[in-house]
PDB file of C-alpha atoms in Angstrom:
ATOM      1  CA  UNK A   1      15.736  50.374  13.111  1.00  0.00           C
ATOM      2  CA  UNK A   2      16.710  47.045  12.169  1.00  0.00           C
ATOM      3  CA  UNK A   3      14.667  43.847  13.092  1.00  0.00           C
ATOM      4  CA  UNK A   4      15.118  40.121  12.674  1.00  0.00           C
ATOM      5  CA  UNK A   5      11.348  39.307  12.956  1.00  0.00           C
ATOM      6  CA  UNK A   6      10.908  38.070   9.464  1.00  0.00           C
ATOM      7  CA  UNK A   7      14.156  36.031   9.411  1.00  0.00           C
ATOM      8  CA  UNK A   8      13.155  34.271  12.640  1.00  0.00           C
ATOM      9  CA  UNK A   9       9.659  33.504  11.040  1.00  0.00           C
ATOM     10  CA  UNK A  10      11.384  32.238   7.924  1.00  0.00           C
ATOM     11  CA  UNK A  11      13.639  29.968  10.080  1.00  0.00           C
ATOM     12  CA  UNK A  12      10.457  28.196  11.426  1.00  0.00           C
ATOM     13  CA  UNK A  13      10.099  26.662   7.864  1.00  0.00           C
ATOM     14  CA  UNK A  14       6.242  26.319   8.431  1.00  0.00           C
ATOM     15  CA  UNK A  15       3.913  25.164   5.793  1.00  0.00           C
ATOM     16  CA  UNK A  16       1.009  27.545   5.429  1.00  0.00           C
ATOM     17  CA  UNK A  17      -0.096  31.128   6.364  1.00  0.00           C
ATOM     18  CA  UNK A  18       0.643  32.654   9.865  1.00  0.00           C
ATOM     19  CA  UNK A  19      -2.230  34.589  11.174  1.00  0.00           C
ATOM     20  CA  UNK A  20      -0.952  36.867  13.763  1.00  0.00           C
ATOM     21  CA  UNK A  21      -3.311  39.258  15.896  1.00  0.00           C
ATOM     22  CA  UNK A  22      -1.617  41.711  18.342  1.00  0.00           C
ATOM     23  CA  UNK A  23      -3.651  43.624  20.821  1.00  0.00           C
ATOM     24  CA  UNK A  24      -2.697  45.891  23.544  1.00  0.00           C
ATOM     25  CA  UNK A  25      -4.926  45.500  26.704  1.00  0.00           C
ATOM     26  CA  UNK A  26      -5.748  48.045  29.288  1.00  0.00           C
ATOM     27  CA  UNK A  27      -3.017  46.979  31.764  1.00  0.00           C
ATOM     28  CA  UNK A  28      -0.133  47.513  29.472  1.00  0.00           C
ATOM     29  CA  UNK A  29       0.283  43.934  28.120  1.00  0.00           C
ATOM     30  CA  UNK A  30      -0.118  42.480  24.758  1.00  0.00           C
ATOM     31  CA  UNK A  31      -2.418  39.754  23.827  1.00  0.00           C
ATOM     32  CA  UNK A  32      -1.159  37.701  20.894  1.00  0.00           C
ATOM     33  CA  UNK A  33      -3.029  35.184  19.028  1.00  0.00           C
ATOM     34  CA  UNK A  34      -1.148  33.242  16.420  1.00  0.00           C
ATOM     35  CA  UNK A  35      -2.643  30.714  13.940  1.00  0.00           C
ATOM     36  CA  UNK A  36      -1.276  28.563  11.245  1.00  0.00           C
ATOM     37  CA  UNK A  37      -3.631  27.826   8.278  1.00  0.00           C
ATOM     38  CA  UNK A  38      -2.342  25.714   5.387  1.00  0.00           C
ATOM     39  CA  UNK A  39      -4.509  26.342   2.349  1.00  0.00           C
ATOM     40  CA  UNK A  40      -2.969  23.342   0.660  1.00  0.00           C
ATOM     41  CA  UNK A  41      -4.560  21.014   3.214  1.00  0.00           C
ATOM     42  CA  UNK A  42      -7.941  19.983   2.101  1.00  0.00           C
ATOM     43  CA  UNK A  43      -8.976  18.416   5.410  1.00  0.00           C
ATOM     44  CA  UNK A  44     -11.448  21.193   7.034  1.00  0.00           C
ATOM     45  CA  UNK A  45     -10.489  19.388  10.290  1.00  0.00           C
ATOM     46  CA  UNK A  46      -7.318  21.679  10.427  1.00  0.00           C
ATOM     47  CA  UNK A  47      -9.895  24.729  11.330  1.00  0.00           C
ATOM     48  CA  UNK A  48     -10.394  22.835  14.584  1.00  0.00           C
ATOM     49  CA  UNK A  49      -6.885  23.524  15.904  1.00  0.00           C
ATOM     50  CA  UNK A  50      -7.369  26.723  18.066  1.00  0.00           C
ATOM     51  CA  UNK A  51      -4.988  29.571  17.719  1.00  0.00           C
ATOM     52  CA  UNK A  52      -2.084  30.001  20.330  1.00  0.00           C
ATOM     53  CA  UNK A  53      -3.163  32.785  22.561  1.00  0.00           C
ATOM     54  CA  UNK A  54      -0.955  34.433  25.378  1.00  0.00           C
ATOM     55  CA  UNK A  55      -0.730  37.463  27.321  1.00  0.00           C
ATOM     56  CA  UNK A  56       2.788  39.116  28.066  1.00  0.00           C
ATOM     57  CA  UNK A  57       4.605  42.178  28.451  1.00  0.00           C
ATOM     58  CA  UNK A  58       6.581  43.869  25.545  1.00  0.00           C
ATOM     59  CA  UNK A  59       9.739  42.939  27.228  1.00  0.00           C
ATOM     60  CA  UNK A  60       8.703  39.318  27.753  1.00  0.00           C
ATOM     61  CA  UNK A  61       7.554  39.036  24.273  1.00  0.00           C
ATOM     62  CA  UNK A  62      10.890  40.315  22.981  1.00  0.00           C
ATOM     63  CA  UNK A  63      12.723  37.618  25.242  1.00  0.00           C
ATOM     64  CA  UNK A  64      10.582  34.520  24.444  1.00  0.00           C
ATOM     65  CA  UNK A  65       8.292  35.079  21.519  1.00  0.00           C
ATOM     66  CA  UNK A  66       9.882  32.702  19.221  1.00  0.00           C
ATOM     67  CA  UNK A  67      10.764  30.012  21.747  1.00  0.00           C
ATOM     68  CA  UNK A  68       7.188  29.953  22.807  1.00  0.00           C
ATOM     69  CA  UNK A  69       5.538  29.694  19.305  1.00  0.00           C
ATOM     70  CA  UNK A  70       8.090  27.386  17.507  1.00  0.00           C
ATOM     71  CA  UNK A  71       7.287  24.119  18.860  1.00  0.00           C
ATOM     72  CA  UNK A  72       3.481  24.417  18.766  1.00  0.00           C
ATOM     73  CA  UNK A  73       3.429  25.880  15.033  1.00  0.00           C
ATOM     74  CA  UNK A  74       5.904  23.169  13.869  1.00  0.00           C
ATOM     75  CA  UNK A  75       3.388  20.350  15.277  1.00  0.00           C
ATOM     76  CA  UNK A  76       0.535  22.212  13.694  1.00  0.00           C
ATOM     77  CA  UNK A  77       2.478  22.608  10.286  1.00  0.00           C
ATOM     78  CA  UNK A  78       3.439  18.747  10.324  1.00  0.00           C
ATOM     79  CA  UNK A  79      -0.118  17.863  11.347  1.00  0.00           C
ATOM     80  CA  UNK A  80      -1.531  19.741   8.365  1.00  0.00           C
ATOM     81  CA  UNK A  81       0.941  18.110   5.869  1.00  0.00           C
ATOM     82  CA  UNK A  82       0.102  14.588   7.505  1.00  0.00           C
ATOM     83  CA  UNK A  83      -3.641  15.417   7.093  1.00  0.00           C
ATOM     84  CA  UNK A  84      -3.182  16.240   3.374  1.00  0.00           C
ATOM     85  CA  UNK A  85      -1.031  13.438   2.694  1.00  0.00           C
ATOM     86  CA  UNK A  86      -3.650  11.117   4.400  1.00  0.00           C
ATOM     87  CA  UNK A  87      -6.519  12.646   2.211  1.00  0.00           C
ATOM     88  CA  UNK A  88      -4.277  11.845  -0.950  1.00  0.00           C
ATOM     89  CA  UNK A  89      -3.752   8.394   0.148  1.00  0.00           C
ATOM     90  CA  UNK A  90      -7.397   7.787   0.814  1.00  0.00           C
ATOM     91  CA  UNK A  91      -8.321   9.141  -2.528  1.00  0.00           C
ATOM     92  CA  UNK A  92      -5.777   6.648  -4.247  1.00  0.00           C
ATOM     93  CA  UNK A  93      -7.251   3.902  -2.141  1.00  0.00           C
ATOM     94  CA  UNK A  94     -10.695   4.755  -3.282  1.00  0.00           C
ATOM     95  CA  UNK A  95      -9.731   4.990  -7.000  1.00  0.00           C
ATOM     96  CA  UNK A  96      -7.829   1.509  -6.784  1.00  0.00           C
ATOM     97  CA  UNK A  97     -10.954   0.128  -5.035  1.00  0.00           C
ATOM     98  CA  UNK A  98     -13.343   1.460  -7.782  1.00  0.00           C
ATOM     99  CA  UNK A  99     -10.913  -0.054 -10.414  1.00  0.00           C
ATOM    100  CA  UNK A 100     -10.778  -3.430  -8.778  1.00  0.00           C
ATOM    101  CA  UNK A 101     -14.592  -3.531  -8.268  1.00  0.00           C
ATOM    102  CA  UNK A 102     -14.762  -2.688 -12.200  1.00  0.00           C
ATOM    103  CA  UNK A 103     -12.357  -5.348 -12.905  1.00  0.00           C
ATOM    104  CA  UNK A 104     -14.145  -7.739 -10.935  1.00  0.00           C
ATOM    105  CA  UNK A 105     -17.523  -6.959 -12.706  1.00  0.00           C
ATOM    106  CA  UNK A 106     -16.007  -7.437 -15.846  1.00  0.00           C
ATOM    107  CA  UNK A 107     -14.478 -10.748 -14.876  1.00  0.00           C
ATOM    108  CA  UNK A 108     -18.030 -11.905 -13.825  1.00  0.00           C
ATOM    109  CA  UNK A 109     -19.732 -10.728 -16.819  1.00  0.00           C
ATOM    110  CA  UNK A 110     -17.144 -12.880 -18.862  1.00  0.00           C
ATOM    111  CA  UNK A 111     -17.695 -15.930 -16.691  1.00  0.00           C
ATOM    112  CA  UNK A 112     -21.557 -15.527 -16.960  1.00  0.00           C
ATOM    113  CA  UNK A 113     -20.909 -15.912 -20.668  1.00  0.00           C
ATOM    114  CA  UNK A 114     -18.942 -18.997 -20.130  1.00  0.00           C
ATOM    115  CA  UNK A 115     -21.549 -20.467 -17.878  1.00  0.00           C
ATOM    116  CA  UNK A 116     -24.546 -19.750 -20.501  1.00  0.00           C
ATOM    117  CA  UNK A 117     -22.344 -21.569 -23.263  1.00  0.00           C
ATOM    118  CA  UNK A 118     -21.671 -24.370 -20.988  1.00  0.00           C
ATOM    119  CA  UNK A 119     -25.337 -24.780 -20.100  1.00  0.00           C
ATOM    120  CA  UNK A 120     -25.974 -25.142 -23.958  1.00  0.00           C
ATOM    121  CA  UNK A 121     -23.350 -27.890 -23.658  1.00  0.00           C
ATOM    122  CA  UNK A 122     -20.986 -25.698 -26.066  1.00  0.00           C
ATOM    123  CA  UNK A 123     -17.990 -26.514 -24.230  1.00  0.00           C
ATOM    124  CA  UNK A 124     -15.206 -25.466 -26.779  1.00  0.00           C
ATOM    125  CA  UNK A 125     -17.031 -22.126 -27.202  1.00  0.00           C
ATOM    126  CA  UNK A 126     -17.096 -21.663 -23.382  1.00  0.00           C
ATOM    127  CA  UNK A 127     -13.538 -22.689 -23.037  1.00  0.00           C
ATOM    128  CA  UNK A 128     -12.504 -19.945 -25.709  1.00  0.00           C
ATOM    129  CA  UNK A 129     -14.564 -17.446 -23.864  1.00  0.00           C
ATOM    130  CA  UNK A 130     -12.902 -17.950 -20.591  1.00  0.00           C
ATOM    131  CA  UNK A 131     -10.970 -14.762 -19.706  1.00  0.00           C
ATOM    132  CA  UNK A 132      -7.130 -14.961 -20.102  1.00  0.00           C
ATOM    133  CA  UNK A 133      -4.865 -14.926 -16.944  1.00  0.00           C
ATOM    134  CA  UNK A 134      -2.909 -11.868 -18.488  1.00  0.00           C
ATOM    135  CA  UNK A 135      -6.200  -9.919 -18.456  1.00  0.00           C
ATOM    136  CA  UNK A 136      -7.117 -10.933 -15.051  1.00  0.00           C
ATOM    137  CA  UNK A 137      -4.033 -12.112 -13.157  1.00  0.00           C
ATOM    138  CA  UNK A 138      -5.837 -11.724  -9.712  1.00  0.00           C
ATOM    139  CA  UNK A 139      -8.248 -14.591 -10.808  1.00  0.00           C
ATOM    140  CA  UNK A 140      -5.401 -16.924 -12.324  1.00  0.00           C
ATOM    141  CA  UNK A 141      -6.686 -20.024  -9.933  1.00  0.00           C
ATOM    142  CA  UNK A 142     -10.129 -19.597 -11.275  1.00  0.00           C
ATOM    143  CA  UNK A 143      -9.260 -19.197 -14.768  1.00  0.00           C
ATOM    144  CA  UNK A 144      -6.958 -22.238 -14.847  1.00  0.00           C
ATOM    145  CA  UNK A 145      -9.635 -24.341 -12.745  1.00  0.00           C
ATOM    146  CA  UNK A 146     -12.465 -23.615 -15.063  1.00  0.00           C
ATOM    147  CA  UNK A 147     -10.376 -23.998 -18.383  1.00  0.00           C
ATOM    148  CA  UNK A 148      -9.332 -27.564 -16.998  1.00  0.00           C
ATOM    149  CA  UNK A 149     -12.784 -28.383 -16.257  1.00  0.00           C
ATOM    150  CA  UNK A 150     -14.181 -27.384 -19.557  1.00  0.00           C
ATOM    151  CA  UNK A 151     -11.199 -29.110 -21.492  1.00  0.00           C
ATOM    152  CA  UNK A 152     -12.345 -32.353 -19.672  1.00  0.00           C
ATOM    153  CA  UNK A 153     -15.617 -32.126 -21.313  1.00  0.00           C
ATOM    154  CA  UNK A 154     -14.763 -31.752 -24.931  1.00  0.00           C
ATOM    155  CA  UNK A 155     -11.470 -33.942 -24.734  1.00  0.00           C
ATOM    156  CA  UNK A 156     -11.088 -35.617 -28.105  1.00  0.00           C
ATOM    157  CA  UNK A 157     -11.921 -39.130 -28.557  1.00  0.00           C
ATOM    158  CA  UNK A 158      -9.052 -41.041 -29.683  1.00  0.00           C
ATOM    159  CA  UNK A 159     -11.135 -43.285 -31.834  1.00  0.00           C
ATOM    160  CA  UNK A 160     -13.270 -40.599 -33.668  1.00  0.00           C
ATOM    161  CA  UNK A 161     -12.013 -39.554 -37.096  1.00  0.00           C
ATOM    162  CA  UNK A 162     -10.875 -35.911 -37.742  1.00  0.00           C
ATOM    163  CA  UNK A 163     -13.761 -35.360 -39.974  1.00  0.00           C
ATOM    164  CA  UNK A 164     -16.311 -36.222 -37.092  1.00  0.00           C
ATOM    165  CA  UNK A 165     -14.734 -34.077 -34.622  1.00  0.00           C
ATOM    166  CA  UNK A 166     -14.396 -30.846 -37.030  1.00  0.00           C
ATOM    167  CA  UNK A 167     -10.631 -30.693 -35.843  1.00  0.00           C
ATOM    168  CA  UNK A 168      -9.020 -32.094 -39.219  1.00  0.00           C
ATOM    169  CA  UNK A 169      -5.550 -30.471 -39.679  1.00  0.00           C
ATOM    170  CA  UNK A 170      -5.179 -27.893 -42.480  1.00  0.00           C
ATOM    171  CA  UNK A 171      -2.145 -29.884 -43.740  1.00  0.00           C
ATOM    172  CA  UNK A 172      -4.633 -33.044 -44.321  1.00  0.00           C
ATOM    173  CA  UNK A 173      -6.767 -31.076 -46.661  1.00  0.00           C
ATOM    174  CA  UNK A 174      -5.980 -31.559 -50.380  1.00  0.00           C
ATOM    175  CA  UNK A 175      -4.596 -28.601 -52.086  1.00  0.00           C
ATOM    176  CA  UNK A 176      -5.824 -27.072 -55.240  1.00  0.00           C
ATOM    177  CA  UNK A 177      -3.476 -27.744 -58.216  1.00  0.00           C
ATOM    178  CA  UNK A 178      -2.830 -25.015 -60.511  1.00  0.00           C
TER     179      UNK A 178
END
């Protein structure tokens, strides 16, 4: 006897395991319970989806079984795929959030060092300790503003000699003759 049952199941293209229970009751009808479970879906909420349960005669099942189960099982399959996708995106968002928090914490630590140096009136050192825009592009405005304010505090005096500022040019130093 040839059957096309498995070809029809395969044609549904469902993601997951089909759990099928068949029981013949006392009045000659079949009680059919069919449930789709996707073990790849990490969301336990899929367990809340009840199985399809129906009761029909052999003739009625032969005539309309696949038409009856196709749409609900496809919707369940799609839902479990969406649930898993949602969980993955949620995990990515959580990881991105943790990375952002870590980066913000590092930025704040660096700026605390800058604050401490500024309080000690070590403006040039503070300026050098301000984080770079390339390391913290999301804080670009803060970085540029802070560097500008610090540079104003140690702007060179045009009337000071290079020796008093400690900023003499290397080319101005006498070279050792051999």
